[in-house]
């Protein structure tokens, strides 16, 4: 656990001159910072990234609460805002296929049998293939620029969905979408560790992960609006894909030019503030940045039981519920609701997901128990799934009951967001963290692909007859 402030440490080396006394970091001048940096010759920086070493003094600096709050506010406005909007765009784009499924999308593209389910599965197969390469690149290239370029690419690919007319063309664009979107979550896990203290990371991860619920709300409202388009040169689902893709590509351009790659490269902040931002996360002891691939850390990651514990959480929470999320529109409509009612009820699901994640964050902050809170939300998910599998939709009461059970079944979002925040906080070393993050998302993608592939035919009799 972090102390309330970053305590002053001893200067590295026996002959190091004493650190200058600094009562408050907000009074720190560039000359004082330079005097601290002059002591670096006494420290061993052989294993520290060169950019980090340039901004991390050999002496620990005490940052007072007021300055720490000011720095965090600056980071929230610049970094967290971009992560929240970007994750919202990614969730909205990926979830668009569910909303268009009830806009004559299947009929217009001559989809039959399990072909529609493969349009979601192929995204996860693409993620499985590219997850380790993309994590390797994230560690070595400017992370914000890499993220922005991928956002532009997936926006263009999403818009190209409107030009598809058959299963083959849809598989191609869906696979490309998975390739370009694969960098999003791993990048955000690393960015959360780079910019935030350990005690702040659960909150940061929860806020951007909460956009899974936000896209349900906004996505349902937008899909409802697009479904009202009954005439014109474009079908409703084509207009939706073009609109989403265009806005996503424009947002990607904004990210490229506005988001800093790291505290050290943040030209939007003063030199003194950049040094303090590096200093405030020093206590994490999980590595801020390192572009060198360290084989020993990769081996350590593969041998660490934590790695496989996080993978097990991803598999166990995703495998039984992945189809429930991907086919939400089909499931809700299968409860004998109209198309427009389905779009609006999907919005309620979004509010429920947001509630679950807020409740998760509150309970973790109150108790400090990640795993216990995780278990408390997984149990309702299991109960809701069992009810959906066993209760027949025979009356208005069972219709409402099944709908509520469906919402409850998606409480698993709590476990996934907590697992991501634990990886961000607890895994030290840039190479090790990239390997663990990649393993976690490969496990998630495998479970999602397996869980979704039989879903359509499995539930066809129960809900779609």
C-alpha positions as a Python dict, from the first residue, in 0.01 Angstrom:
ca = {
    (1, 'X'): (0, 0, 0),
    (2, 'X'): (119, 351, -75),
    (3, 'X'): (191, 588, 210),
    (4, 'X'): (1, 918, 206),
    (5, 'X'): (298, 1083, 44),
    (6, 'X'): (617, 973, -124),
    (7, 'X'): (872, 969, 156),
    (8, 'X'): (1221, 1106, 106),
    (9, 'X'): (1475, 827, 62),
    (10, 'X'): (1850, 806, 94),
    (11, 'X'): (2071, 916, -190),
    (12, 'X'): (2216, 618, -376),
    (13, 'X'): (2583, 550, -305),
    (14, 'X'): (2786, 593, 11),
    (15, 'X'): (2950, 917, -102),
    (16, 'X'): (2636, 1085, -228),
    (17, 'X'): (2584, 1438, -98),
    (18, 'X'): (2281, 1488, 125),
    (19, 'X'): (1954, 1566, -49),
    (20, 'X'): (1838, 1926, -36),
    (21, 'X'): (1556, 1975, 210),
    (22, 'X'): (1226, 2038, 31),
    (23, 'X'): (926, 2106, 248),
    (24, 'X'): (667, 2117, -30),
    (25, 'X'): (697, 1996, -387),
    (26, 'X'): (492, 2289, -512),
    (27, 'X'): (782, 2520, -422),
    (28, 'X'): (1026, 2313, -626),
    (29, 'X'): (1213, 2514, -890),
    (30, 'X'): (1397, 2385, -1194),
    (31, 'X'): (1728, 2481, -1030),
    (32, 'X'): (1643, 2271, -725),
    (33, 'X'): (1544, 1982, -949),
    (34, 'X'): (1874, 2016, -1136),
    (35, 'X'): (2069, 2005, -810),
    (36, 'X'): (1896, 1678, -729),
    (37, 'X'): (1967, 1535, -1073),
    (38, 'X'): (2334, 1615, -1030),
    (39, 'X'): (2345, 1331, -779),
    (40, 'X'): (2252, 1071, -1043),
    (41, 'X'): (2619, 989, -1097),
    (42, 'X'): (2610, 815, -759),
    (43, 'X'): (2320, 587, -854),
    (44, 'X'): (2314, 274, -1066),
    (45, 'X'): (2083, 353, -1359),
    (46, 'X'): (2199, 60, -1571),
    (47, 'X'): (1859, -108, -1570),
    (48, 'X'): (1646, 207, -1582),
    (49, 'X'): (1498, 340, -1904),
    (50, 'X'): (1698, 640, -2027),
    (51, 'X'): (1394, 869, -2043),
    (52, 'X'): (1288, 773, -1692),
    (53, 'X'): (1642, 820, -1560),
    (54, 'X'): (1649, 1171, -1703),
    (55, 'X'): (1347, 1273, -1495),
    (56, 'X'): (1386, 1054, -1187),
    (57, 'X'): (1627, 1209, -938),
    (58, 'X'): (1852, 996, -720),
    (59, 'X'): (1675, 1141, -417),
    (60, 'X'): (1312, 1081, -332),
    (61, 'X'): (1101, 1397, -320),
    (62, 'X'): (822, 1446, -70),
    (63, 'X'): (506, 1554, -254),
    (64, 'X'): (253, 1728, -35),
    (65, 'X'): (-118, 1633, -66),
    (66, 'X'): (-218, 1960, -231),
    (67, 'X'): (41, 1923, -506),
    (68, 'X'): (-44, 1556, -551),
    (69, 'X'): (-410, 1648, -597),
    (70, 'X'): (-317, 1915, -852),
    (71, 'X'): (-104, 1671, -1051),
    (72, 'X'): (-374, 1402, -1046),
    (73, 'X'): (-632, 1651, -1170),
    (74, 'X'): (-404, 1743, -1461),
    (75, 'X'): (-356, 1374, -1545),
    (76, 'X'): (-728, 1301, -1520),
    (77, 'X'): (-815, 1582, -1760),
    (78, 'X'): (-554, 1485, -2017),
    (79, 'X'): (-509, 1108, -1987),
    (80, 'X'): (-811, 955, -1815),
    (81, 'X'): (-1054, 1153, -2029),
    (82, 'X'): (-892, 1019, -2346),
    (83, 'X'): (-894, 663, -2212),
    (84, 'X'): (-1261, 687, -2116),
    (85, 'X'): (-1371, 826, -2454),
    (86, 'X'): (-1150, 584, -2649),
    (87, 'X'): (-1276, 281, -2460),
    (88, 'X'): (-1631, 403, -2508),
    (89, 'X'): (-1570, 426, -2885),
    (90, 'X'): (-1415, 79, -2891),
    (91, 'X'): (-1701, -77, -2694),
    (92, 'X'): (-1956, 106, -2910),
    (93, 'X'): (-1791, -6, -3233),
    (94, 'X'): (-1749, -366, -3124),
    (95, 'X'): (-2105, -384, -2990),
    (96, 'X'): (-2262, -231, -3301),
    (97, 'X'): (-2296, -577, -3457),
    (98, 'X'): (-2539, -677, -3182),
    (99, 'X'): (-2766, -377, -3238),
    (100, 'X'): (-2776, -413, -3619),
    (101, 'X'): (-2870, -780, -3586),
    (102, 'X'): (-3234, -673, -3555),
    (103, 'X'): (-3219, -417, -3840),
    (104, 'X'): (-3253, -674, -4123),
    (105, 'X'): (-2874, -702, -4122),
    (106, 'X'): (-2880, -1083, -4152),
    (107, 'X'): (-3127, -1078, -4440),
    (108, 'X'): (-2942, -806, -4634),
    (109, 'X'): (-2615, -1001, -4612),
    (110, 'X'): (-2766, -1348, -4669),
    (111, 'X'): (-2647, -1482, -4333),
    (112, 'X'): (-2770, -1826, -4230),
    (113, 'X'): (-2731, -2060, -3933),
    (114, 'X'): (-2427, -1983, -3720),
    (115, 'X'): (-2273, -1735, -3964),
    (116, 'X'): (-2379, -1439, -3753),
    (117, 'X'): (-2218, -1585, -3442),
    (118, 'X'): (-1892, -1627, -3635),
    (119, 'X'): (-1888, -1252, -3702),
    (120, 'X'): (-1821, -1197, -3333),
    (121, 'X'): (-1604, -1505, -3287),
    (122, 'X'): (-1362, -1403, -3564),
    (123, 'X'): (-1278, -1085, -3371),
    (124, 'X'): (-1159, -1291, -3075),
    (125, 'X'): (-963, -1526, -3298),
    (126, 'X'): (-784, -1221, -3441),
    (127, 'X'): (-709, -1097, -3089),
    (128, 'X'): (-562, -1437, -2995),
    (129, 'X'): (-326, -1420, -3293),
    (130, 'X'): (-206, -1059, -3254),
    (131, 'X'): (-218, -1005, -2875),
    (132, 'X'): (143, -1100, -2802),
    (133, 'X'): (286, -912, -3104),
    (134, 'X'): (87, -600, -3018),
    (135, 'X'): (202, -612, -2654),
    (136, 'X'): (560, -646, -2778),
    (137, 'X'): (513, -333, -2991),
    (138, 'X'): (340, -137, -2714),
    (139, 'X'): (654, -169, -2500),
    (140, 'X'): (880, -34, -2776),
    (141, 'X'): (696, 235, -2972),
    (142, 'X'): (539, 565, -2863),
    (143, 'X'): (232, 423, -2694),
    (144, 'X'): (-12, 710, -2759),
    (145, 'X'): (81, 736, -3128),
    (146, 'X'): (43, 360, -3168),
    (147, 'X'): (-298, 374, -3001),
    (148, 'X'): (-414, 667, -3215),
    (149, 'X'): (-310, 502, -3543),
    (150, 'X'): (-495, 184, -3448),
    (151, 'X'): (-807, 386, -3362),
    (152, 'X'): (-799, 548, -3707),
    (153, 'X'): (-758, 207, -3871),
    (154, 'X'): (-1045, 43, -3686),
    (155, 'X'): (-1267, 344, -3760),
    (156, 'X'): (-1202, 306, -4133),
    (157, 'X'): (-1263, -69, -4115),
    (158, 'X'): (-1587, -15, -3923),
    (159, 'X'): (-1716, 222, -4191),
    (160, 'X'): (-1631, -42, -4453),
    (161, 'X'): (-1891, -272, -4292),
    (162, 'X'): (-2153, -70, -4480),
    (163, 'X'): (-2012, -190, -4813),
    (164, 'X'): (-2037, -561, -4726),
    (165, 'X'): (-2298, -779, -4893),
    (166, 'X'): (-2208, -1135, -4790),
    (167, 'X'): (-2056, -1347, -4515),
    (168, 'X'): (-1705, -1355, -4664),
    (169, 'X'): (-1665, -979, -4683),
    (170, 'X'): (-1802, -941, -4331),
    (171, 'X'): (-1553, -1194, -4193),
    (172, 'X'): (-1268, -996, -4351),
    (173, 'X'): (-1369, -662, -4201),
    (174, 'X'): (-1455, -816, -3863),
    (175, 'X'): (-1115, -985, -3846),
    (176, 'X'): (-938, -658, -3932),
    (177, 'X'): (-1147, -485, -3665),
    (178, 'X'): (-1024, -736, -3407),
    (179, 'X'): (-661, -685, -3513),
    (180, 'X'): (-673, -308, -3473),
    (181, 'X'): (-882, -310, -3152),
    (182, 'X'): (-652, -563, -2983),
    (183, 'X'): (-420, -288, -2859),
    (184, 'X'): (-685, -92, -2667),
    (185, 'X'): (-720, -269, -2332),
    (186, 'X'): (-351, -371, -2295),
    (187, 'X'): (-251, -12, -2371),
    (188, 'X'): (-487, 120, -2106),
    (189, 'X'): (-360, -121, -1841),
    (190, 'X'): (-4, 2, -1904),
    (191, 'X'): (-112, 368, -1917),
    (192, 'X'): (-295, 329, -1585),
    (193, 'X'): (24, 195, -1426),
    (194, 'X'): (235, 466, -1593),
    (195, 'X'): (34, 768, -1478),
    (196, 'X'): (-137, 663, -1153),
    (197, 'X'): (-30, 556, -805),
    (198, 'X'): (-125, 206, -695),
    (199, 'X'): (-404, 336, -474),
    (200, 'X'): (-550, 525, -772),
    (201, 'X'): (-530, 252, -1036),
    (202, 'X'): (-843, 58, -940),
    (203, 'X'): (-1044, 378, -976),
    (204, 'X'): (-883, 468, -1310),
    (205, 'X'): (-936, 118, -1456),
    (206, 'X'): (-1297, 109, -1333),
    (207, 'X'): (-1377, 445, -1493),
    (208, 'X'): (-1265, 347, -1843),
    (209, 'X'): (-1393, -10, -1812),
    (210, 'X'): (-1730, 134, -1709),
    (211, 'X'): (-1775, 244, -2069),
    (212, 'X'): (-1889, -111, -2147),
    (213, 'X'): (-2208, -3, -1973),
    (214, 'X'): (-2196, 346, -2118),
    (215, 'X'): (-2196, 213, -2473),
    (216, 'X'): (-2502, 3, -2391),
    (217, 'X'): (-2689, 317, -2289),
    (218, 'X'): (-2575, 543, -2571),
    (219, 'X'): (-2557, 257, -2820),
    (220, 'X'): (-2915, 159, -2745),
    (221, 'X'): (-3033, 516, -2790),
    (222, 'X'): (-2839, 561, -3115),
    (223, 'X'): (-2952, 224, -3249),
    (224, 'X'): (-3310, 319, -3167),
    (225, 'X'): (-3263, 640, -3367),
    (226, 'X'): (-3104, 463, -3665),
    (227, 'X'): (-3375, 195, -3666),
    (228, 'X'): (-3628, 471, -3740),
    (229, 'X'): (-3464, 526, -4081),
    (230, 'X'): (-3699, 341, -4312),
    (231, 'X'): (-3614, 512, -4642),
    (232, 'X'): (-3322, 673, -4820),
    (233, 'X'): (-3010, 563, -5009),
    (234, 'X'): (-2867, 384, -4703),
    (235, 'X'): (-3021, 113, -4491),
    (236, 'X'): (-3035, 182, -4118),
    (237, 'X'): (-2745, -53, -4036),
    (238, 'X'): (-2529, 97, -4312),
    (239, 'X'): (-2585, 449, -4180),
    (240, 'X'): (-2494, 331, -3831),
    (241, 'X'): (-2163, 175, -3937),
    (242, 'X'): (-2060, 475, -4149),
    (243, 'X'): (-2142, 720, -3871),
    (244, 'X'): (-1961, 522, -3601),
    (245, 'X'): (-1659, 462, -3823),
    (246, 'X'): (-1627, 826, -3926),
    (247, 'X'): (-1637, 959, -3571),
    (248, 'X'): (-1392, 692, -3454),
    (249, 'X'): (-1137, 780, -3723),
    (250, 'X'): (-1161, 1151, -3635),
    (251, 'X'): (-1112, 1068, -3267),
    (252, 'X'): (-803, 866, -3357),
    (253, 'X'): (-649, 1173, -3521),
    (254, 'X'): (-719, 1371, -3203),
    (255, 'X'): (-549, 1104, -2988),
    (256, 'X'): (-238, 1104, -3209),
    (257, 'X'): (-183, 1478, -3162),
    (258, 'X'): (-324, 1539, -2813),
    (259, 'X'): (-230, 1243, -2594),
    (260, 'X'): (127, 1231, -2453),
    (261, 'X'): (317, 903, -2479),
    (262, 'X'): (447, 922, -2122),
    (263, 'X'): (503, 1172, -1838),
    (264, 'X'): (855, 1227, -1973),
    (265, 'X'): (730, 1318, -2322),
    (266, 'X'): (431, 1526, -2213),
    (267, 'X'): (503, 1863, -2375),
    (268, 'X'): (169, 1985, -2241),
    (269, 'X'): (317, 1989, -1887),
    (270, 'X'): (603, 2193, -1743),
    (271, 'X'): (942, 2032, -1682),
    (272, 'X'): (896, 2060, -1305),
    (273, 'X'): (552, 1896, -1321),
    (274, 'X'): (681, 1615, -1542),
    (275, 'X'): (950, 1535, -1286),
    (276, 'X'): (693, 1535, -1008),
    (277, 'X'): (462, 1310, -1211),
    (278, 'X'): (744, 1060, -1246),
    (279, 'X'): (821, 1093, -877),
    (280, 'X'): (460, 1034, -763),
    (281, 'X'): (447, 689, -925),
    (282, 'X'): (795, 584, -809),
    (283, 'X'): (642, 422, -503),
    (284, 'X'): (449, 179, -727),
    (285, 'X'): (772, -15, -783),
    (286, 'X'): (618, -172, -1093),
    (287, 'X'): (826, 5, -1364),
    (288, 'X'): (710, 320, -1537),
    (289, 'X'): (862, 252, -1879),
    (290, 'X'): (1133, 32, -2027),
    (291, 'X'): (1177, -33, -2397),
    (292, 'X'): (1417, -325, -2352),
    (293, 'X'): (1278, -678, -2367),
    (294, 'X'): (1414, -868, -2069),
    (295, 'X'): (1408, -1242, -2121),
    (296, 'X'): (1435, -1315, -1749),
    (297, 'X'): (1118, -1116, -1681),
    (298, 'X'): (929, -1302, -1953),
    (299, 'X'): (1032, -1635, -1800),
    (300, 'X'): (938, -1511, -1454),
    (301, 'X'): (594, -1412, -1584),
    (302, 'X'): (533, -1760, -1723),
    (303, 'X'): (641, -1922, -1395),
    (304, 'X'): (449, -1685, -1169),
    (305, 'X'): (125, -1841, -1032),
    (306, 'X'): (-32, -1493, -1040),
    (307, 'X'): (-21, -1498, -1420),
    (308, 'X'): (-226, -1814, -1446),
    (309, 'X'): (-456, -1701, -1167),
    (310, 'X'): (-549, -1392, -1368),
    (311, 'X'): (-593, -1607, -1678),
    (312, 'X'): (-823, -1841, -1485),
    (313, 'X'): (-1037, -1546, -1373),
    (314, 'X'): (-1070, -1432, -1735),
    (315, 'X'): (-1165, -1779, -1857),
    (316, 'X'): (-1411, -1858, -1577),
    (317, 'X'): (-1595, -1525, -1603),
    (318, 'X'): (-1597, -1500, -1982),
    (319, 'X'): (-1668, -1856, -2099),
    (320, 'X'): (-2021, -1890, -1957),
    (321, 'X'): (-2132, -1533, -2024),
    (322, 'X'): (-1962, -1416, -2345),
    (323, 'X'): (-2256, -1509, -2564),
    (324, 'X'): (-2495, -1331, -2330),
    (325, 'X'): (-2319, -1003, -2397),
    (326, 'X'): (-2256, -1044, -2769),
    (327, 'X'): (-2612, -1152, -2849),
    (328, 'X'): (-2796, -921, -2613),
    (329, 'X'): (-3028, -778, -2879),
    (330, 'X'): (-3126, -1124, -3002),
    (331, 'X'): (-3184, -1249, -2647),
    (332, 'X'): (-3394, -952, -2537),
    (333, 'X'): (-3600, -961, -2855),
    (334, 'X'): (-3642, -1335, -2799),
    (335, 'X'): (-3830, -1253, -2479),
    (336, 'X'): (-4110, -1135, -2714),
    (337, 'X'): (-4023, -765, -2708),
    (338, 'X'): (-4051, -551, -3021),
    (339, 'X'): (-3745, -422, -3206),
    (340, 'X'): (-3778, -72, -3063),
    (341, 'X'): (-3843, -207, -2712),
    (342, 'X'): (-3532, -422, -2746),
    (343, 'X'): (-3313, -123, -2829),
    (344, 'X'): (-3442, 66, -2526),
    (345, 'X'): (-3417, -230, -2286),
    (346, 'X'): (-3053, -275, -2390),
    (347, 'X'): (-2997, 71, -2243),
    (348, 'X'): (-3119, -53, -1904),
    (349, 'X'): (-2852, -322, -1922),
    (350, 'X'): (-2593, -48, -1964),
    (351, 'X'): (-2715, 131, -1651),
    (352, 'X'): (-2696, -197, -1461),
    (353, 'X'): (-2335, -257, -1569),
    (354, 'X'): (-2242, 96, -1458),
    (355, 'X'): (-2411, 32, -1123),
    (356, 'X'): (-2222, -296, -1078),
    (357, 'X'): (-1885, -132, -1148),
    (358, 'X'): (-1955, 166, -920),
    (359, 'X'): (-2062, -75, -645),
    (360, 'X'): (-1747, -279, -702),
    (361, 'X'): (-1524, 26, -669),
    (362, 'X'): (-1707, 140, -354),
    (363, 'X'): (-1681, -200, -184),
    (364, 'X'): (-1314, -243, -271),
    (365, 'X'): (-1230, 102, -132),
    (366, 'X'): (-1425, 24, 187),
    (367, 'X'): (-1296, -329, 246),
    (368, 'X'): (-967, -349, 57),
    (369, 'X'): (-1067, -704, -45),
    (370, 'X'): (-1055, -752, -421),
    (371, 'X'): (-1115, -1127, -436),
    (372, 'X'): (-1403, -1132, -187),
    (373, 'X'): (-1582, -851, -372),
    (374, 'X'): (-1518, -1035, -698),
    (375, 'X'): (-1684, -1348, -562),
    (376, 'X'): (-1985, -1152, -435),
    (377, 'X'): (-2066, -1040, -789),
    (378, 'X'): (-1987, -1368, -965),
    (379, 'X'): (-2247, -1559, -761),
    (380, 'X'): (-2546, -1354, -890),
    (381, 'X'): (-2412, -1398, -1241),
    (382, 'X'): (-2420, -1774, -1197),
    (383, 'X'): (-2774, -1766, -1055),
    (384, 'X'): (-2905, -1548, -1338),
    (385, 'X'): (-2756, -1781, -1598),
    (386, 'X'): (-2915, -2089, -1440),
    (387, 'X'): (-3258, -1920, -1437),
    (388, 'X'): (-3228, -1831, -1805),
    (389, 'X'): (-3136, -2188, -1892),
    (390, 'X'): (-3421, -2350, -1699),
    (391, 'X'): (-3725, -2118, -1699),
    (392, 'X'): (-3959, -2120, -1998),
    (393, 'X'): (-4103, -1793, -2128),
    (394, 'X'): (-4475, -1866, -2089),
    (395, 'X'): (-4629, -1546, -1948),
    (396, 'X'): (-4576, -1176, -1890),
    (397, 'X'): (-4435, -1250, -1544),
    (398, 'X'): (-4177, -1496, -1674),
    (399, 'X'): (-4092, -1254, -1955),
    (400, 'X'): (-4000, -983, -1702),
    (401, 'X'): (-3831, -1236, -1474),
    (402, 'X'): (-3612, -1367, -1755),
    (403, 'X'): (-3518, -1012, -1852),
    (404, 'X'): (-3412, -931, -1494),
    (405, 'X'): (-3221, -1261, -1474),
    (406, 'X'): (-3040, -1168, -1794),
    (407, 'X'): (-2929, -837, -1643),
    (408, 'X'): (-2811, -1009, -1325),
    (409, 'X'): (-2619, -1269, -1526),
    (410, 'X'): (-2391, -995, -1655),
    (411, 'X'): (-2264, -906, -1306),
    (412, 'X'): (-1941, -1076, -1414),
    (413, 'X'): (-1812, -736, -1533),
    (414, 'X'): (-1706, -679, -1172),
    (415, 'X'): (-1458, -967, -1176),
    (416, 'X'): (-1297, -859, -1500),
    (417, 'X'): (-1239, -497, -1402),
    (418, 'X'): (-1090, -602, -1067),
    (419, 'X'): (-858, -850, -1237),
    (420, 'X'): (-730, -578, -1472),
    (421, 'X'): (-667, -335, -1187),
    (422, 'X'): (-481, -606, -993),
    (423, 'X'): (-253, -673, -1291),
    (424, 'X'): (-185, -301, -1320),
    (425, 'X'): (-97, -270, -949),
    (426, 'X'): (73, -598, -865),
    (427, 'X'): (292, -693, -1162),
    (428, 'X'): (636, -529, -1160),
    (429, 'X'): (868, -497, -1459),
    (430, 'X'): (764, -371, -1801),
    (431, 'X'): (840, -694, -1988),
    (432, 'X'): (675, -910, -1723),
    (433, 'X'): (368, -687, -1720),
    (434, 'X'): (335, -698, -2099),
    (435, 'X'): (355, -1080, -2094),
    (436, 'X'): (95, -1108, -1815),
    (437, 'X'): (-138, -859, -1986),
    (438, 'X'): (-108, -1047, -2315),
    (439, 'X'): (-173, -1382, -2145),
    (440, 'X'): (-479, -1237, -1972),
    (441, 'X'): (-633, -1105, -2293),
    (442, 'X'): (-549, -1417, -2491),
    (443, 'X'): (-732, -1617, -2222),
    (444, 'X'): (-1024, -1375, -2240),
    (445, 'X'): (-1038, -1396, -2620),
    (446, 'X'): (-1018, -1778, -2617),
    (447, 'X'): (-1301, -1802, -2365),
    (448, 'X'): (-1510, -1549, -2559),
    (449, 'X'): (-1459, -1732, -2888),
    (450, 'X'): (-1546, -2070, -2738),
    (451, 'X'): (-1840, -1932, -2543),
    (452, 'X'): (-1997, -1757, -2841),
    (453, 'X'): (-1950, -2006, -3124),
    (454, 'X'): (-2230, -2248, -3024),
    (455, 'X'): (-2451, -1977, -2876),
    (456, 'X'): (-2683, -1908, -3166),
    (457, 'X'): (-2790, -2267, -3227),
    (458, 'X'): (-2791, -2347, -2855),
    (459, 'X'): (-3046, -2077, -2771),
    (460, 'X'): (-3236, -2081, -3099),
    (461, 'X'): (-3507, -2311, -2967),
    (462, 'X'): (-3545, -2137, -2629),
    (463, 'X'): (-3552, -1774, -2735),
    (464, 'X'): (-3583, -1735, -3110),
    (465, 'X'): (-3859, -1978, -3196),
}
